[in-house]
Tab-separated table of C-alpha atoms in Angstrom:
chain	number	residue	atom	x	y	z
S	244	TRP	CA	-6.851	7.711	3.760
S	245	LEU	CA	-5.007	9.071	0.819
S	246	PRO	CA	-7.283	10.062	-2.068
S	247	LEU	CA	-5.757	8.631	-5.332
S	248	PRO	CA	-7.271	5.069	-5.026
S	249	HIS	CA	-10.773	6.424	-4.357
S	250	LEU	CA	-10.517	8.889	-7.107
S	251	LEU	CA	-9.601	6.064	-9.515
S	252	MET	CA	-12.472	3.941	-8.317
S	253	ILE	CA	-15.197	6.466	-8.888
S	254	PRO	CA	-15.787	5.955	-12.643
S	255	PHE	CA	-16.205	2.258	-11.883
S	256	ILE	CA	-18.814	2.487	-9.087
S	257	ILE	CA	-21.175	4.820	-10.705
S	258	SER	CA	-22.962	1.619	-11.490
S	259	THR	CA	-24.893	0.385	-8.530
S	260	LYS	CA	-24.161	-3.221	-9.598
S	261	MET	CA	-20.468	-2.616	-9.846
S	262	TRP	CA	-20.496	-1.119	-6.503
S	263	GLN	CA	-22.681	-3.878	-4.842
S	264	THR	CA	-20.495	-6.674	-6.177
S	265	GLY	CA	-17.056	-4.994	-5.405
S	266	ALA	CA	-15.952	-5.357	-8.955
S	267	GLY	CA	-15.768	-1.601	-9.581
S	268	GLY	CA	-13.392	-1.187	-6.691
S	269	SER	CA	-11.329	-3.949	-7.737
S	270	ILE	CA	-10.570	-2.652	-11.330
S	271	PRO	CA	-7.861	-0.206	-10.258
S	272	SER	CA	-6.237	-2.924	-8.154
S	273	MET	CA	-6.245	-5.336	-11.138
S	274	ALA	CA	-4.897	-2.692	-13.496
S	275	GLY	CA	-2.067	-1.864	-10.974
S	276	TYR	CA	-1.235	-5.630	-10.810
S	277	VAL	CA	-0.667	-5.711	-14.565
S	278	PHE	CA	1.461	-2.662	-14.578
S	279	ALA	CA	3.445	-3.806	-11.607
S	280	VAL	CA	4.232	-7.178	-13.356
S	281	MET	CA	5.285	-5.319	-16.400
S	282	GLY	CA	7.398	-2.904	-14.297
S	283	ILE	CA	9.297	-5.707	-12.503
S	284	PHE	CA	10.171	-7.117	-15.859
S	285	ARG	CA	11.351	-3.768	-17.238
S	286	LEU	CA	13.236	-2.951	-14.028
S	287	THR	CA	15.147	-6.224	-13.856
S	288	ARG	CA	16.089	-6.126	-17.459
S	289	SER	CA	17.290	-2.449	-17.211
S	290	ALA	CA	19.116	-2.990	-13.960
S	291	LEU	CA	20.980	-6.074	-15.059
S	292	ALA	CA	21.678	-5.337	-18.653
S	293	GLY	CA	24.475	-2.871	-18.325
S	294	ASN	CA	25.373	-1.586	-21.678
S	295	GLN	CA	23.627	-4.405	-23.635
S	296	SER	CA	21.007	-6.969	-23.009
S	297	ASP	CA	21.545	-10.633	-23.538
S	298	ARG	CA	19.738	-13.872	-23.109
S	299	TYR	CA	20.609	-14.189	-19.508
S	300	THR	CA	19.265	-10.716	-18.715
S	301	ARG	CA	16.034	-11.433	-20.502
S	302	PHE	CA	15.773	-14.733	-18.656
S	303	ALA	CA	16.244	-12.930	-15.329
S	304	ALA	CA	13.463	-10.341	-16.316
S	305	TRP	CA	11.031	-13.059	-17.115
S	306	THR	CA	11.961	-14.859	-13.902
S	307	ALA	CA	11.344	-11.805	-11.818
S	308	ALA	CA	8.113	-11.223	-13.422
S	309	VAL	CA	6.717	-14.653	-13.039
S	310	VAL	CA	7.881	-14.928	-9.276
S	311	PHE	CA	6.300	-11.551	-8.610
S	312	ALA	CA	2.942	-12.330	-10.495
S	313	ALA	CA	2.415	-15.770	-9.281
S	314	ASN	CA	2.503	-14.875	-5.593
S	315	PRO	CA	-0.851	-16.173	-4.203
S	316	ASN	CA	-1.269	-13.263	-1.639
S	317	LEU	CA	-0.648	-10.652	-4.423
S	318	ILE	CA	-3.208	-12.557	-6.675
S	319	TYR	CA	-5.642	-12.233	-3.862
S	320	MET	CA	-4.926	-8.481	-3.094
S	321	GLN	CA	-5.198	-7.550	-6.697
S	322	SER	CA	-8.754	-8.793	-6.705
S	323	THR	CA	-9.874	-6.526	-3.771
S	324	ALA	CA	-10.446	-2.754	-3.609
S	325	MET	CA	-7.285	-2.200	-1.259
S	326	GLY	CA	-4.531	-0.010	-2.598
S	327	GLU	CA	-1.508	-2.368	-2.251
S	328	THR	CA	-1.198	-3.503	-5.893
S	329	LEU	CA	-1.834	0.041	-7.102
S	330	TYR	CA	0.934	1.265	-4.948
S	331	LEU	CA	3.311	-1.339	-5.912
S	332	ALA	CA	2.695	-0.379	-9.521
S	333	PHE	CA	3.710	3.273	-9.085
S	334	PHE	CA	6.573	2.138	-6.661
S	335	VAL	CA	8.039	-0.218	-9.172
S	336	TRP	CA	7.796	2.256	-12.027
S	337	ALA	CA	9.289	5.057	-10.026
S	338	VAL	CA	12.354	2.776	-9.807
S	339	VAL	CA	12.365	1.823	-13.396
S	340	PHE	CA	12.379	5.522	-14.486
S	341	PHE	CA	15.064	6.309	-11.969
S	342	THR	CA	17.101	3.396	-13.449
S	343	ASP	CA	16.637	4.794	-16.978
S	344	TRP	CA	17.792	8.168	-15.824
S	345	ILE	CA	20.835	6.636	-14.301
S	346	ARG	CA	21.488	5.244	-17.653
S	347	GLY	CA	21.327	8.560	-19.466
S	348	SER	CA	17.602	8.674	-20.274
S	349	ASN	CA	15.552	11.847	-19.884
S	350	SER	CA	13.037	10.211	-17.590
S	351	LEU	CA	13.292	12.126	-14.322
S	352	THR	CA	9.816	13.836	-14.809
S	353	LYS	CA	8.202	10.467	-15.279
S	354	CYS	CA	9.861	9.225	-12.163
S	355	ALA	CA	8.629	12.340	-10.198
S	356	LEU	CA	5.083	11.681	-11.515
S	357	CYS	CA	5.242	8.037	-10.219
S	358	ILE	CA	6.544	9.227	-6.910
S	359	ALA	CA	3.778	11.728	-6.598
S	360	ALA	CA	1.232	8.935	-7.310
S	361	THR	CA	2.670	6.742	-4.643
S	362	CYS	CA	2.583	9.712	-2.158
S	363	LEU	CA	-1.144	10.060	-2.917
S	364	THR	CA	-1.816	6.275	-2.600
S	365	ARG	CA	0.086	5.138	0.615
S	366	TYR	CA	2.362	6.952	3.018
S	367	ASP	CA	5.051	4.570	2.198
S	368	GLY	CA	5.486	6.759	-0.840
S	369	TRP	CA	6.486	9.662	1.302
S	370	PHE	CA	9.464	7.758	2.664
S	371	LEU	CA	10.279	6.578	-0.908
S	372	GLY	CA	10.119	9.992	-2.314
S	373	GLY	CA	12.364	11.438	0.244
S	374	ALA	CA	14.927	8.752	-0.271
S	375	MET	CA	14.753	9.150	-4.096
S	376	MET	CA	15.125	13.022	-3.940
S	377	ILE	CA	18.174	12.612	-1.736
S	378	ALA	CA	19.725	10.108	-4.247
S	379	VAL	CA	18.814	12.179	-7.335
S	380	VAL	CA	20.405	15.361	-5.847
S	381	ALA	CA	23.578	13.419	-4.859
S	382	ILE	CA	23.950	11.884	-8.349
S	383	TRP	CA	23.155	15.247	-9.856
S	384	PHE	CA	25.931	16.878	-7.877
S	385	ARG	CA	28.334	14.095	-8.795
S	386	ARG	CA	27.555	14.641	-12.508
S	387	ALA	CA	27.707	18.270	-12.210
S	388	HIS	CA	31.138	18.150	-10.735
S	389	GLY	CA	32.312	15.844	-13.417
S	390	THR	CA	31.008	18.106	-16.211
S	391	THR	CA	32.671	21.132	-14.680
S	392	ARG	CA	35.962	19.182	-14.590
S	393	VAL	CA	35.689	17.942	-18.200
S	394	ASN	CA	34.957	21.424	-19.404
S	395	ALA	CA	38.054	22.685	-17.589
S	396	GLU	CA	40.229	20.011	-19.204
S	397	GLN	CA	38.866	20.875	-22.625
S	398	LYS	CA	39.162	24.566	-22.253
S	399	ARG	CA	42.382	24.832	-24.261
S	400	GLY	CA	40.857	24.913	-27.727
S	401	ARG	CA	39.028	21.619	-27.606
S	402	ALA	CA	35.295	21.291	-27.928
S	403	LEU	CA	33.412	21.928	-24.746
S	404	LEU	CA	30.187	20.024	-23.834
S	405	PRO	CA	27.135	21.279	-25.364
S	406	ALA	CA	25.923	24.742	-24.491
S	407	GLY	CA	23.241	24.718	-21.990
S	408	ALA	CA	23.834	21.182	-20.815
S	409	ASN	CA	24.122	22.176	-17.058
S	410	GLU	CA	21.016	24.317	-17.385
S	411	LYS	CA	19.089	21.597	-18.866
S	412	GLN	CA	20.206	19.179	-16.142
S	413	THR	CA	19.271	21.774	-13.471
S	414	ARG	CA	15.783	22.355	-14.911
S	415	ALA	CA	15.170	18.683	-14.933
S	416	LEU	CA	16.249	18.507	-11.261
S	417	VAL	CA	14.128	21.318	-10.150
S	418	THR	CA	11.057	19.810	-12.062
S	419	PHE	CA	11.684	16.552	-10.369
S	420	LEU	CA	11.912	18.017	-6.975
S	421	LEU	CA	8.915	20.294	-7.223
S	422	ILE	CA	6.624	17.354	-8.702
S	423	ALA	CA	7.714	14.879	-6.115
S	424	ALA	CA	7.154	17.313	-3.196
S	425	ALA	CA	3.713	18.432	-4.621
S	426	ALA	CA	1.734	15.541	-3.530
S	427	PRO	CA	2.671	15.535	0.186
S	428	ALA	CA	2.316	19.338	0.196
S	429	LEU	CA	-1.076	19.253	-1.318
S	430	TRP	CA	-2.259	16.683	1.209
S	431	LEU	CA	-0.829	18.728	4.063
S	432	ALA	CA	-2.690	21.624	2.694
S	433	TYR	CA	-5.968	19.783	2.375
S	434	ASN	CA	-5.691	18.590	5.944
S	435	ALA	CA	-4.996	22.227	7.055
S	436	ILE	CA	-7.968	23.554	5.250
S	437	VAL	CA	-10.552	20.812	5.961
S	438	TYR	CA	-9.410	19.824	9.502
S	439	ARG	CA	-7.545	23.138	10.565
S	440	ASN	CA	-4.652	20.675	11.271
S	441	PRO	CA	-2.139	19.783	8.579
S	442	LEU	CA	-1.115	16.549	10.451
S	443	GLU	CA	-4.642	15.346	11.141
S	444	PHE	CA	-3.827	12.160	9.221
S	445	ALA	CA	-0.986	11.527	11.535
S	446	ASN	CA	-2.298	12.669	15.038
S	447	GLY	CA	-6.165	13.073	14.487
S	448	PRO	CA	-8.797	10.814	15.970
S	449	TYR	CA	-8.638	8.366	13.049
S	450	SER	CA	-4.850	8.189	12.909
S	451	ALA	CA	-2.976	5.161	13.576
S	452	LYS	CA	-1.471	6.658	16.699
S	453	ALA	CA	-4.944	7.426	18.105
S	454	ILE	CA	-6.216	3.926	17.375
S	455	GLU	CA	-3.239	2.396	19.068
S	456	LYS	CA	-3.835	4.734	22.147
S	457	ARG	CA	-7.484	3.674	22.381
S	458	THR	CA	-6.474	0.007	22.084
S	459	GLN	CA	-3.968	0.374	24.925
S	460	THR	CA	-6.502	2.135	27.053
S	461	ALA	CA	-8.712	-0.860	26.576
S	462	GLY	CA	-6.237	-3.053	28.230
S	463	SER	CA	-3.727	-4.098	25.539
S	464	PRO	CA	-0.070	-3.581	26.307
S	465	GLY	CA	0.567	-2.493	22.778
S	466	HIS	CA	2.787	-3.720	20.002
S	467	PRO	CA	6.008	-5.674	20.982
S	468	GLY	CA	7.988	-3.404	18.479
S	469	SER	CA	6.617	-0.085	19.941
S	470	GLY	CA	9.592	2.121	20.616
S	471	ASN	CA	11.952	-0.601	19.236
S	472	PRO	CA	12.783	-0.189	15.595
S	473	ALA	CA	14.865	-3.414	15.611
S	474	VAL	CA	11.819	-5.518	16.908
S	475	ALA	CA	9.551	-3.740	14.585
S	476	ALA	CA	11.627	-4.410	11.528
S	477	LEU	CA	11.596	-8.238	12.529
S	478	PHE	CA	7.773	-8.157	12.583
S	479	PHE	CA	7.788	-6.670	9.110
S	480	LEU	CA	10.370	-9.073	7.749
S	481	LYS	CA	8.283	-11.967	9.231
S	482	SER	CA	5.160	-10.745	7.510
S	483	ALA	CA	7.160	-10.647	4.132
S	484	GLU	CA	8.161	-14.209	4.824
S	485	ASP	CA	4.691	-15.214	5.639
S	486	ASN	CA	3.597	-13.741	2.311
S	487	VAL	CA	5.904	-15.963	0.234
S	488	ALA	CA	6.025	-19.194	2.218
S	489	GLN	CA	4.440	-21.082	5.090
S	490	ASN	CA	7.245	-23.436	6.188
S	491	ARG	CA	9.792	-21.921	8.449
S	492	TRP	CA	12.829	-23.438	6.507
S	493	LEU	CA	11.506	-22.193	3.119
S	494	GLN	CA	11.093	-18.708	4.689
S	495	ARG	CA	14.731	-18.806	5.836
S	496	ALA	CA	15.837	-19.827	2.229
S	497	TRP	CA	14.047	-16.930	0.844
S	498	MET	CA	15.938	-14.508	3.165
S	499	LEU	CA	19.212	-16.225	2.541
S	500	LEU	CA	18.592	-15.907	-1.204
S	501	ALA	CA	17.742	-12.136	-0.694
S	502	ILE	CA	20.942	-11.532	1.349
S	503	ALA	CA	22.980	-13.424	-1.411
S	504	ALA	CA	21.512	-11.170	-4.169
S	505	LEU	CA	22.028	-7.920	-2.027
S	506	LEU	CA	25.759	-8.870	-1.666
S	507	ALA	CA	26.133	-9.375	-5.418
S	508	ILE	CA	24.333	-6.059	-6.175
S	509	THR	CA	26.591	-4.273	-3.609
S	510	ILE	CA	29.611	-5.590	-5.219
S	511	ARG	CA	28.393	-4.437	-8.692
S	512	ILE	CA	27.681	-0.993	-7.354
S	513	ARG	CA	31.143	-0.566	-5.897
S	514	GLN	CA	32.763	-1.785	-9.220
S	515	SER	CA	30.794	0.783	-11.178
S	516	PHE	CA	31.729	3.646	-8.880
S	517	SER	CA	35.387	2.617	-8.999
S	518	ALA	CA	35.184	2.669	-12.737
S	519	ALA	CA	33.512	6.061	-12.674
S	520	LEU	CA	30.515	4.687	-14.418
S	521	ALA	CA	26.850	5.049	-13.888
S	522	PRO	CA	26.153	3.190	-10.634
S	523	THR	CA	24.351	0.200	-12.133
S	524	GLY	CA	22.413	-1.788	-9.608
S	525	LEU	CA	21.976	1.132	-7.259
S	526	PRO	CA	18.176	1.531	-8.181
S	527	LEU	CA	17.510	-2.035	-6.901
S	528	LEU	CA	18.267	-0.868	-3.407
S	529	PHE	CA	15.284	1.267	-3.427
S	530	LEU	CA	13.226	-1.949	-3.421
S	531	LEU	CA	14.455	-2.340	0.303
S	532	VAL	CA	12.988	1.089	1.310
S	533	PRO	CA	9.975	-0.660	3.056
S	534	ILE	CA	12.137	-2.142	5.598
S	535	PRO	CA	13.199	1.111	7.322
S	536	PHE	CA	9.786	2.645	6.700
S	537	TYR	CA	7.826	0.048	8.436
S	538	ALA	CA	10.391	-0.363	11.232
S	539	LEU	CA	9.850	3.340	12.109
S	540	SER	CA	6.111	3.303	11.541
S	541	ILE	CA	5.629	0.327	13.862
S	542	ALA	CA	8.069	1.613	16.400
S	543	TYR	CA	6.923	5.294	16.448
S	544	GLY	CA	3.939	5.602	14.190
S	545	GLY	CA	1.445	3.397	15.930
S	546	VAL	CA	1.191	1.090	12.759
S	547	PRO	CA	0.741	-2.487	14.044
S	548	ILE	CA	1.686	-5.654	12.176
S	549	PHE	CA	0.529	-8.851	13.945
S	550	ILE	CA	1.354	-12.450	12.658
S	551	PRO	CA	-0.141	-15.756	13.838
S	552	ASN	CA	3.071	-17.306	14.979
S	553	TRP	CA	4.282	-14.341	17.277
S	554	TRP	CA	2.570	-12.937	20.245
S	555	PRO	CA	-0.225	-11.945	20.409
S	556	PHE	CA	-0.808	-14.659	17.781
S	557	THR	CA	-3.340	-13.012	15.546
S	558	HIS	CA	-3.511	-11.635	11.986
S	559	TYR	CA	-3.495	-7.828	11.346
S	560	ASN	CA	-1.923	-5.944	8.461
S	561	THR	CA	-0.040	-9.068	7.326
S	562	ARG	CA	-0.532	-7.592	3.707
S	563	TYR	CA	2.204	-4.963	4.452
S	564	GLY	CA	4.798	-7.649	3.946
S	565	LEU	CA	3.958	-7.691	0.278
S	566	GLN	CA	5.775	-4.317	-0.023
S	567	LEU	CA	9.063	-6.496	0.051
S	568	LEU	CA	7.888	-8.902	-2.722
S	569	PRO	CA	9.395	-6.804	-5.619
S	570	ALA	CA	12.786	-7.030	-3.730
S	571	LEU	CA	12.484	-10.774	-3.248
S	572	ALA	CA	11.290	-11.426	-6.811
S	573	VAL	CA	14.246	-9.336	-8.298
S	574	ALA	CA	16.583	-11.118	-5.846
S	575	ILE	CA	15.664	-14.541	-7.263
S	576	ALA	CA	16.179	-13.180	-10.869
S	577	VAL	CA	19.548	-11.794	-9.999
S	578	LEU	CA	20.761	-15.069	-8.458
S	579	ALA	CA	19.381	-16.910	-11.622
S	580	CYS	CA	21.276	-14.630	-13.850
S	581	LEU	CA	24.524	-14.881	-11.831
S	582	ALA	CA	24.299	-18.643	-11.767
S	583	LEU	CA	23.938	-18.903	-15.550
S	584	ARG	CA	26.756	-16.349	-16.251
S	585	THR	CA	29.098	-18.065	-13.927
S	586	THR	CA	31.961	-19.719	-15.927
S	587	ALA	CA	33.409	-21.407	-13.000
S	588	LEU	CA	30.617	-24.045	-13.129
S	589	ASN	CA	29.832	-26.314	-16.001
S	590	SER	CA	26.475	-26.014	-17.777
S	591	ARG	CA	24.849	-28.824	-15.891
S	592	LEU	CA	25.750	-27.344	-12.365
S	593	ARG	CA	24.589	-23.916	-13.591
S	594	LEU	CA	21.225	-25.415	-14.699
S	595	ALA	CA	20.853	-27.366	-11.426
S	596	SER	CA	21.468	-24.308	-9.353
S	597	VAL	CA	18.814	-22.387	-11.149
S	598	MET	CA	16.438	-25.319	-10.842
S	599	VAL	CA	16.929	-25.431	-7.069
S	600	VAL	CA	15.977	-21.712	-6.734
S	601	PHE	CA	12.979	-22.377	-8.962
S	602	ALA	CA	11.923	-25.395	-6.738
S	603	ILE	CA	12.156	-23.218	-3.661
S	604	VAL	CA	9.770	-20.743	-5.145
S	605	ALA	CA	7.475	-23.506	-6.472
S	606	VAL	CA	7.214	-25.283	-3.277
S	607	SER	CA	6.930	-21.982	-1.322
S	608	TYR	CA	3.976	-20.766	-3.376
S	609	GLY	CA	2.366	-24.325	-3.232
S	610	SER	CA	2.442	-24.253	0.465
S	611	ILE	CA	0.344	-21.021	0.718
S	612	TRP	CA	-1.833	-21.504	-2.340
S	613	GLN	CA	-4.839	-22.897	-0.490
S	614	SER	CA	-4.841	-20.251	2.265
S	615	PRO	CA	-2.760	-17.099	1.543
S	616	ILE	CA	-2.147	-15.222	4.738
S	617	CYS	CA	-3.853	-11.952	3.541
S	618	LEU	CA	-6.898	-13.959	2.720
S	619	LYS	CA	-6.794	-15.804	5.893
S	620	GLU	CA	-6.658	-12.479	7.836
S	621	ALA	CA	-9.852	-11.258	6.080
S	622	GLN	CA	-11.575	-14.580	6.869
S	623	VAL	CA	-10.525	-14.596	10.531
S	624	ASN	CA	-11.153	-10.994	11.297
S	625	MET	CA	-14.229	-10.380	9.185
S	626	ARG	CA	-16.156	-13.684	9.844
S	627	THR	CA	-18.574	-12.468	12.432
S	628	ARG	CA	-18.763	-8.888	11.075
S	629	ASN	CA	-19.773	-10.355	7.667
S	630	GLN	CA	-22.514	-12.452	9.381
S	631	LEU	CA	-23.925	-9.253	11.044
S	632	GLN	CA	-23.752	-7.257	7.779
S	633	MET	CA	-25.530	-10.169	5.911
S	634	GLU	CA	-28.335	-10.111	8.382
S	635	VAL	CA	-28.614	-6.298	8.451
S	636	ALA	CA	-28.646	-6.166	4.716
S	637	ARG	CA	-31.554	-8.641	4.604
S	638	TRP	CA	-33.637	-6.296	6.636
S	639	ILE	CA	-32.497	-3.362	4.821
S	640	GLU	CA	-33.677	-4.829	1.543
S	641	LYS	CA	-37.218	-5.076	3.011
S	642	LEU	CA	-37.396	-1.217	3.644
S	643	PRO	CA	-39.825	0.623	1.300
S	644	ALA	CA	-38.534	2.031	-2.024
S	645	ASN	CA	-36.881	5.492	-1.726
S	646	SER	CA	-36.834	5.422	2.108
S	647	SER	CA	-33.947	7.190	3.935
S	648	LEU	CA	-31.864	5.947	6.736
S	649	LEU	CA	-29.836	7.413	9.536
S	650	MET	CA	-26.719	5.257	10.056
S	651	TYR	CA	-23.080	5.505	11.221
S	652	VAL	CA	-21.549	3.792	8.176
S	653	GLY	CA	-17.820	3.705	9.328
S	654	ASP	CA	-17.955	0.130	10.614
S	655	HIS	CA	-20.814	-1.451	8.525
S	656	VAL	CA	-21.058	0.089	5.246
S	657	GLY	CA	-20.916	-3.354	3.897
S	658	ALA	CA	-24.482	-3.763	4.890
S	659	LEU	CA	-25.656	-1.069	2.612
S	660	GLU	CA	-23.312	-2.476	-0.165
S	661	ARG	CA	-24.875	-5.785	0.028
S	662	ALA	CA	-28.387	-4.330	0.043
S	663	ALA	CA	-27.743	-2.099	-2.847
S	664	PHE	CA	-28.933	0.829	-0.750
S	665	PRO	CA	-27.310	4.022	-2.043
S	666	LEU	CA	-25.370	6.091	0.225
S	667	LYS	CA	-27.169	9.284	-1.020
S	668	ARG	CA	-30.289	7.897	0.729
S	669	THR	CA	-28.619	7.885	4.138
S	670	ILE	CA	-27.436	10.522	6.579
S	671	ASN	CA	-24.207	9.489	8.074
S	672	GLU	CA	-21.073	10.860	9.599
S	673	GLY	CA	-19.858	11.944	6.183
S	674	ASN	CA	-22.529	14.697	6.391
S	675	HIS	CA	-20.496	16.348	9.391
S	676	ARG	CA	-18.579	19.334	8.021
S	677	VAL	CA	-15.337	18.895	9.801
S	678	TRP	CA	-14.148	22.379	8.800
S	679	LYS	CA	-16.722	23.775	11.191
S	680	GLN	CA	-14.775	24.281	14.331
S	681	PRO	CA	-15.315	23.423	17.257
S	682	ALA	CA	-18.583	21.890	16.469
S	683	ASP	CA	-20.982	21.884	13.544
S	684	THR	CA	-24.219	22.358	15.515
S	685	GLU	CA	-26.132	23.255	12.301
S	686	GLY	CA	-24.827	20.301	10.179
S	687	LEU	CA	-27.205	17.684	8.769
S	688	TRP	CA	-25.618	14.840	10.797
S	689	GLU	CA	-25.925	16.626	13.964
S	690	ARG	CA	-29.567	17.874	13.386
S	691	ALA	CA	-30.508	14.311	12.314
S	692	LEU	CA	-29.102	12.713	15.355
S	693	GLY	CA	-31.056	15.516	17.559
S	694	ASP	CA	-34.481	14.788	15.803
S	695	PRO	CA	-34.197	11.681	13.547
S	696	ALA	CA	-38.125	11.735	12.582
S	697	LYS	CA	-37.540	15.135	11.085
S	698	TYR	CA	-35.059	13.990	8.563
S	699	VAL	CA	-35.246	10.183	7.954
S	700	ASP	CA	-37.631	7.329	7.815
S	701	TYR	CA	-35.512	4.742	9.606
S	702	VAL	CA	-32.615	4.575	11.976
S	703	LEU	CA	-29.932	1.795	12.120
S	704	ALA	CA	-27.933	1.842	15.326
S	705	PHE	CA	-25.233	-0.420	16.476
S	706	ASP	CA	-24.567	-0.749	20.199
S	707	GLY	CA	-22.211	2.024	21.221
S	708	ASP	CA	-21.775	3.974	17.929
S	709	PRO	CA	-22.872	7.730	17.823
S	710	VAL	CA	-26.321	6.866	16.451
S	711	TRP	CA	-26.907	4.382	19.250
S	712	GLN	CA	-25.810	7.028	21.954
S	713	ALA	CA	-28.091	9.661	20.379
S	714	VAL	CA	-31.421	7.571	19.861
S	715	HIS	CA	-31.452	4.849	22.235
S	716	ASP	CA	-33.477	6.868	24.680
S	717	LYS	CA	-35.796	8.566	22.191
S	718	HIS	CA	-38.334	5.900	22.381
S	719	LEU	CA	-38.397	5.103	18.754
S	720	HIS	CA	-40.502	2.228	17.393
S	721	GLU	CA	-38.048	-0.774	17.382
S	722	LEU	CA	-38.628	-3.023	14.247
S	723	ILE	CA	-35.841	-5.663	14.714
S	724	GLU	CA	-33.011	-6.254	17.087
S	725	LEU	CA	-30.091	-8.525	15.797
S	726	HIS	CA	-27.476	-10.389	17.898
S	727	ILE	CA	-24.432	-11.948	16.303
S	728	THR	CA	-21.764	-13.422	18.681
S	729	GLY	CA	-18.744	-11.199	18.823
S	730	GLN	CA	-20.515	-8.264	17.365
S	731	PRO	CA	-22.464	-5.230	18.711
S	732	ARG	CA	-26.180	-5.755	18.680
S	733	ALA	CA	-27.903	-3.881	15.861
S	734	VAL	CA	-31.272	-2.309	16.168
S	735	LEU	CA	-33.435	-1.010	13.171
S	736	TYR	CA	-36.080	1.693	14.295
S	737	ALA	CA	-38.862	3.451	12.424
S	738	ALA	CA	-38.393	6.983	12.789
S	739	ARG	CA	-41.717	8.016	11.587
């Protein structure tokens, strides 16, 4: 996983209590939620204001912020240690600073820093960064051509543009490109140094493609959108609908409102280009970047999204649909602003149209308030695992003080968290030095698997995991064996 969310969590999980309760891991997500809401407000106001802000623009900005902040799935996700809300904050503010730059502000470096942060939070940011770099370079060339033409026209005795203007803009462009590209380059370098493979995250044993391949080997036919970007895009859009409404007709209403807002924004962009103005409204199109990214990721990257109403009728990665929430919130705000500004309708009709839009949002959120799909996914997929981890934690708590444990923590670290058993008192797969190629025979993890009694007091093995495979025939003293339906059996051994 990309490192930034974990680095931001570290100060808050130094406290064992904050780590055990999960509160420490949630703090960066909650901060991201607050900044994302602020960013949605600022983005909507900046994108719609044009040369001046009026009461309709401010109303639209508040509308977008409220629609975004009140989403039940986002409220749930910001209470967890997942990286979605943190990414959304960097994503939205990258578009905010891009908008400010379009309008003449010197904010390109801030935009680049936000892009770098997205690239170190989720791989969505890599696609966003590429799209923004292309847009910035294209606009820069357009402006540079315009500057050259103006200077040529003013050459006969009239004042030229300020000396060094082109050089300053060029330096800003180069700085933007270097910062935006630095984060992916650093991650590729890290993977090359540590794993001897710069694309380890994409094609290594823990990558999405490798997991998909193992799943297919186990008998699954794979994702319906695999190799088909159009079907993959439909799964992503459906997950976005499920994150804003439960009723099928309400979901369609959201999509129709989004399409109407997109048409309005497109018309505004064309008008600004024809008038040789800054392309107002253009930055809002970046809010649609998640659609092609997830279409390609599902089709060719092994990234699955499963939703309960479509085959195979299960929940998996439904939270990815939240990436489209900024676009949907701004779309609602754009339509509300247009309705209030339309002079063809009298005041009552304008107010009624706005109230209809608000009613759709309120009823939609009300339909999912009791059971947001992201929360339901966690409940469905984690129910039996949580039961196993609670039972395992109960027995870990009984171990003597300062005892040590050999355990593969990748699937059941929650048991240690519940028991407040520090990871530093465990030997786990994290002790394997992956940069030792082709094998780390002298590593602590490997030595402990070979002779547990020499290194730890106790061994916790789950049926089929590396610890189980290493110790099940070593005749260790078995203390307890746990069986939970739907989960591998767990065995706690005394190593000494």
